[in-house]
CSV table of C-alpha atoms (C1' of nucleotides) in Angstrom, one decimal:
chain,number,residue,atom,x,y,z
X,222,MET,CA,5.5,16.0,-18.8
X,223,ALA,CA,2.8,14.3,-20.9
X,224,LEU,CA,5.2,14.2,-23.8
X,225,LEU,CA,6.6,11.4,-21.9
X,226,ASP,CA,4.4,9.3,-20.3
X,227,LEU,CA,3.6,8.9,-24.4
X,228,MET,CA,7.1,8.5,-26.1
X,229,GLY,CA,7.9,5.9,-23.1
X,230,ARG,CA,5.2,3.9,-23.6
X,231,ARG,CA,6.1,0.5,-25.4
X,232,MET,CA,6.4,1.1,-29.3
X,233,ALA,CA,5.6,4.8,-29.6
X,234,LEU,CA,9.1,5.6,-31.0
X,235,ARG,CA,9.7,3.2,-32.5
X,236,ILE,CA,6.7,3.3,-34.7
X,237,LEU,CA,7.5,7.0,-35.4
X,238,TRP,CA,11.0,5.7,-36.2
X,239,GLU,CA,9.5,3.1,-38.7
X,240,LEU,CA,7.2,5.9,-40.4
X,241,ALA,CA,9.8,8.4,-41.0
X,242,ASN,CA,12.1,5.6,-42.6
X,243,ALA,CA,9.1,4.4,-44.4
X,244,PRO,CA,9.8,5.7,-48.1
X,245,ALA,CA,5.2,5.7,-47.9
X,246,PRO,CA,2.9,5.3,-46.0
X,247,LEU,CA,2.8,1.8,-43.9
X,248,THR,CA,-0.1,-0.1,-43.8
X,249,PHE,CA,-1.1,-1.8,-40.3
X,250,ARG,CA,0.4,-4.9,-40.8
X,251,ALA,CA,3.0,-3.1,-42.6
X,252,LEU,CA,3.6,-1.6,-38.8
X,253,GLN,CA,2.7,-4.3,-37.2
X,254,ASP,CA,5.8,-6.3,-39.5
X,255,ALA,CA,8.4,-3.5,-38.5
X,256,ALA,CA,7.8,-3.1,-35.6
X,257,ASP,CA,7.4,-6.5,-34.8
X,258,THR,CA,5.1,-5.8,-31.7
X,259,ASN,CA,1.2,-7.2,-31.5
X,260,PRO,CA,-2.3,-5.4,-32.6
X,261,GLY,CA,-3.0,-4.8,-29.2
X,262,VAL,CA,-0.6,-2.4,-28.6
X,263,LEU,CA,0.0,-1.6,-32.3
X,264,ASN,CA,-3.3,-0.6,-32.4
X,265,GLY,CA,-3.5,1.7,-29.4
X,266,ARG,CA,-0.5,3.0,-29.8
X,267,LEU,CA,-1.6,4.6,-33.0
X,268,ARG,CA,-4.9,5.5,-30.8
X,269,GLU,CA,-2.7,7.5,-29.0
X,270,LEU,CA,-0.5,9.4,-31.0
X,271,ARG,CA,-2.6,10.2,-33.3
X,272,ASP,CA,-4.4,11.5,-31.2
X,273,ALA,CA,-1.4,13.7,-30.6
X,274,ARG,CA,-1.5,14.4,-34.1
X,275,LEU,CA,2.1,12.6,-34.9
X,276,VAL,CA,0.8,10.4,-37.4
X,277,GLU,CA,-2.1,10.8,-40.2
X,278,HIS,CA,-3.9,8.3,-41.0
X,279,GLU,CA,-5.3,8.0,-44.6
X,280,ALA,CA,-6.6,5.3,-47.2
X,281,ASP,CA,-2.7,4.1,-48.2
X,282,GLY,CA,-1.6,3.8,-44.3
X,283,TYR,CA,0.0,5.4,-41.6
X,284,ARG,CA,2.5,8.7,-42.0
X,285,LEU,CA,4.1,11.2,-40.0
X,286,SER,CA,2.1,14.7,-39.6
X,287,ASP,CA,4.5,17.7,-39.8
X,288,GLY,CA,4.3,17.4,-35.5
X,289,GLY,CA,5.5,14.2,-35.3
X,290,ARG,CA,8.8,15.1,-37.9
X,291,SER,CA,9.3,17.9,-35.7
X,292,LEU,CA,9.5,16.0,-32.5
X,293,LEU,CA,11.6,13.6,-34.3
X,294,ALA,CA,13.6,16.4,-34.8
X,295,VAL,CA,13.9,17.7,-31.4
X,296,LEU,CA,14.7,14.4,-30.0
X,297,LEU,CA,17.5,13.8,-32.3
X,298,PRO,CA,19.8,16.2,-29.7
X,299,LEU,CA,18.7,13.8,-26.7
X,300,HIS,CA,19.6,10.4,-29.2
X,301,GLY,CA,22.9,12.1,-29.4
X,302,TRP,CA,23.5,12.8,-25.6
X,303,ALA,CA,21.8,9.2,-24.8
X,304,GLU,CA,24.2,7.2,-26.7
X,305,ALA,CA,27.1,9.3,-25.1
X,306,TRP,CA,25.6,8.7,-21.7
X,307,ALA,CA,25.4,5.1,-22.4
X,308,ALA,CA,29.0,5.2,-24.2
X,309,ALA,CA,30.3,6.8,-21.3
X,310,GLY,CA,28.5,4.2,-18.5
X,311,LYS,CA,30.0,0.9,-19.8
X,312,PRO,CA,33.8,1.0,-20.6
X,313,SER,CA,33.7,-1.9,-19.1
X,314,ALA,CA,31.0,-3.5,-20.9
X,315,PRO,CA,31.8,-6.1,-24.2
X,316,GLY,CA,33.8,-3.6,-25.6
X,317,ARG,CA,32.9,-2.7,-28.6
X,318,VAL,CA,32.2,1.0,-27.3
X,319,ARG,CA,35.5,2.4,-29.3
X,320,SER,CA,33.8,1.7,-32.6
X,321,PRO,CA,31.0,4.3,-32.8
X,322,ARG,CA,28.0,2.7,-34.8
X,323,LYS,CA,26.3,4.1,-36.8
X,324,ARG,CA,23.2,3.2,-38.8
P,255,MET,CA,16.6,4.2,-25.6
P,256,ALA,CA,17.1,3.4,-21.9
P,257,LEU,CA,17.1,7.0,-21.2
P,258,LEU,CA,13.1,7.3,-21.7
P,259,ASP,CA,12.7,4.1,-19.8
P,260,LEU,CA,14.4,6.5,-17.0
P,261,MET,CA,13.0,9.5,-17.5
P,262,GLY,CA,9.3,8.5,-18.4
P,263,ARG,CA,9.3,7.0,-14.9
P,264,ARG,CA,7.2,8.1,-12.0
P,265,MET,CA,9.3,10.6,-10.3
P,266,ALA,CA,12.5,10.8,-12.7
P,267,LEU,CA,12.2,14.4,-13.8
P,268,ARG,CA,11.0,15.9,-10.7
P,269,ILE,CA,13.6,14.7,-8.5
P,270,LEU,CA,15.8,16.1,-11.8
P,271,TRP,CA,14.0,19.7,-11.3
P,272,GLU,CA,13.4,19.2,-7.6
P,273,LEU,CA,17.6,19.1,-7.5
P,274,ALA,CA,17.8,21.7,-9.8
P,275,ASN,CA,15.9,24.6,-8.4
P,276,ALA,CA,17.8,23.8,-5.4
P,277,PRO,CA,19.9,26.4,-3.2
P,278,ALA,CA,21.3,23.7,-1.6
P,279,PRO,CA,21.7,19.6,-1.2
P,280,LEU,CA,18.4,18.2,-0.3
P,281,THR,CA,17.9,15.5,2.1
P,282,PHE,CA,16.6,12.3,0.9
P,283,ARG,CA,13.5,13.6,3.2
P,284,ALA,CA,13.1,16.8,2.0
P,285,LEU,CA,13.1,15.0,-1.1
P,286,GLN,CA,10.4,13.4,-0.5
P,287,ASP,CA,8.3,16.0,0.8
P,288,ALA,CA,8.8,18.1,-2.5
P,289,ALA,CA,8.1,15.7,-4.8
P,290,ASP,CA,5.7,14.5,-2.9
P,291,THR,CA,6.3,10.7,-3.2
P,292,ASN,CA,7.1,7.6,-1.1
P,293,PRO,CA,10.1,6.4,0.5
P,294,GLY,CA,10.3,3.1,-1.6
P,295,VAL,CA,9.6,5.5,-5.3
P,296,LEU,CA,12.0,8.0,-4.1
P,297,ASN,CA,14.6,5.2,-3.1
P,298,GLY,CA,14.2,3.4,-6.4
P,299,ARG,CA,14.7,6.3,-8.6
P,300,LEU,CA,17.3,7.8,-6.6
P,301,ARG,CA,19.5,4.8,-7.2
P,302,GLU,CA,18.4,4.5,-10.9
P,303,LEU,CA,19.8,8.1,-11.3
P,304,ARG,CA,23.1,7.8,-8.7
P,305,ASP,CA,23.6,4.8,-10.6
P,306,ALA,CA,23.5,6.9,-14.3
P,307,ARG,CA,25.8,9.3,-12.4
P,308,LEU,CA,22.5,12.1,-12.9
P,309,VAL,CA,23.0,12.5,-9.6
P,310,GLU,CA,25.4,12.3,-6.2
P,311,HIS,CA,25.1,12.0,-2.8
P,312,GLU,CA,27.3,12.8,-0.4
P,313,ALA,CA,26.6,13.8,3.1
P,314,ASP,CA,24.9,16.7,3.2
P,315,GLY,CA,22.2,15.4,1.0
P,316,TYR,CA,21.2,14.4,-2.4
P,317,ARG,CA,22.8,16.9,-5.7
P,318,LEU,CA,22.7,16.9,-9.6
P,319,SER,CA,25.6,15.7,-10.9
P,320,ASP,CA,27.3,17.8,-14.4
P,321,GLY,CA,25.4,15.5,-16.4
P,322,GLY,CA,22.7,15.3,-14.4
P,323,ARG,CA,22.7,19.4,-15.3
P,324,SER,CA,24.8,18.8,-19.5
P,325,LEU,CA,21.0,16.6,-19.6
P,326,LEU,CA,19.0,18.9,-18.0
P,327,ALA,CA,19.9,21.6,-20.7
P,328,VAL,CA,19.3,19.0,-23.2
P,329,LEU,CA,15.6,18.4,-21.9
P,330,LEU,CA,14.8,21.8,-22.5
P,331,PRO,CA,14.2,22.0,-26.1
P,332,LEU,CA,12.2,19.1,-25.5
P,333,HIS,CA,10.0,20.4,-23.0
P,334,GLY,CA,9.5,23.9,-25.0
P,335,TRP,CA,8.3,21.7,-27.7
P,336,ALA,CA,6.3,19.7,-25.7
P,337,GLU,CA,4.4,22.9,-24.4
P,338,ALA,CA,3.6,24.2,-26.9
P,339,TRP,CA,2.7,21.1,-28.3
P,340,ALA,CA,0.4,20.5,-25.6
P,341,ALA,CA,-0.8,24.5,-25.7
P,342,ALA,CA,-2.0,23.4,-29.7
P,343,GLY,CA,-3.7,20.4,-28.9
P,344,LYS,CA,-5.8,20.8,-25.7
P,345,PRO,CA,-6.9,24.3,-25.4
P,346,SER,CA,-10.5,23.1,-24.6
P,347,ALA,CA,-9.8,19.4,-24.7
P,348,PRO,CA,-11.2,17.3,-21.5
P,349,GLY,CA,-7.7,16.4,-20.1
P,350,ARG,CA,-7.6,13.3,-19.1
P,351,VAL,CA,-4.1,13.5,-18.4
P,352,ARG,CA,-3.7,13.4,-14.4
P,353,SER,CA,-6.0,12.7,-12.7
P,354,PRO,CA,-6.7,14.6,-9.7
P,355,ARG,CA,-4.9,13.5,-6.8
P,356,LYS,CA,-5.7,12.4,-3.2
P,357,ARG,CA,-3.9,13.4,0.1
E,24,DC,C1',16.5,11.7,9.6
E,25,DG,C1',17.4,7.8,5.7
E,26,DG,C1',16.0,4.5,3.6
E,27,DG,C1',15.6,-0.6,3.1
E,28,DA,C1',11.3,-4.4,3.3
E,29,DT,C1',6.5,-5.6,2.7
E,30,DC,C1',1.6,-6.2,0.5
E,31,DC,C1',-1.7,-4.8,-2.5
E,32,DC,C1',-3.4,-2.9,-6.4
E,33,DC,C1',-4.0,-1.9,-11.6
E,34,DG,C1',-2.7,-0.6,-15.3
E,35,DA,C1',0.8,-2.0,-19.4
E,36,DC,C1',1.8,-5.3,-22.0
E,37,DG,C1',1.9,-10.3,-25.1
E,38,DA,C1',-0.7,-13.5,-27.1
E,39,DT,C1',-4.5,-14.7,-29.9
E,40,DA,C1',-8.6,-15.8,-31.3
E,41,DC,C1',-12.7,-12.5,-34.3
E,42,DT,C1',-15.6,-9.7,-36.6
E,43,DG,C1',-16.2,-6.5,-41.1
M,200,DC,C1',-6.1,-7.1,-44.4
M,201,DA,C1',-7.7,-4.0,-40.2
M,202,DG,C1',-8.9,-3.4,-35.9
M,203,DT,C1',-11.2,-4.7,-31.7
M,204,DA,C1',-12.2,-8.1,-28.0
M,205,DT,C1',-10.4,-11.2,-24.7
M,206,DC,C1',-7.7,-13.1,-20.9
M,207,DG,C1',-3.6,-13.5,-18.3
M,208,DT,C1',0.8,-12.1,-16.9
M,209,DC,C1',3.7,-9.2,-15.0
M,210,DG,C1',6.3,-5.3,-13.0
M,211,DG,C1',5.9,-0.7,-11.3
M,212,DG,C1',4.4,2.2,-7.9
M,213,DG,C1',1.0,3.9,-3.6
M,214,DA,C1',1.3,3.1,1.1
M,215,DT,C1',3.7,2.0,5.4
M,216,DC,C1',5.7,0.0,9.1
M,217,DC,C1',10.4,0.0,10.9
M,218,DC,C1',15.3,-0.6,12.4
M,219,DG,C1',20.1,1.5,11.6
DNA sequence: CGGGATCCCCGACGATACTG
DNA sequence: CAGTATCGTCGGGGATCCCG
């Protein structure tokens, strides 16, 4: 699945996430700062995400496309599963497993 | 998300898929053949998947665990989304996704 | 047959300098 | 500020050999 290729890349999900939580479109710099990455990676990812029509670029910056938003929506259940899975997997880890964290 | 790290790896999903469709547990060789990969990768992935408790290893071979099956279930919607997404995006686009494999 | 060990290659990433 | 170019590094993955 090509989707996983894309989403598995270094800052892909992070970028989508930052854009999703931004009140307004983010500039290149703003994104670079928010995702804490470098121009090269950010630029590459941005290109791929735009090719995939998951984000859009306008004069005022980058924003999620409808498709991007729908992807995020589909990703949520997976995210939930992953959390439960991770929680089940590290019962012996420095135990803060008990208090479910919400952010 | 660590899940994506794992699933994004070279044969992870493929292995889960092959195991899911197998009528009975698959042996190492059978899996290697089914997924068309090499011992090194297969072994590595198998170790990770076992660590993640997504697959189980018994005397008669490898099989999906309950967790593995549940993951696959959660993955289905994503898969559906990905198909629609791919279909919408690359009806005529030059497919640069995967280069032809030599065998 | 199962599956570790090895070797090599290539692409992704990180950092940063640089141009418009 | 936006984005590109360059360069070194690092790790994953392909192929193979081989032992238990």
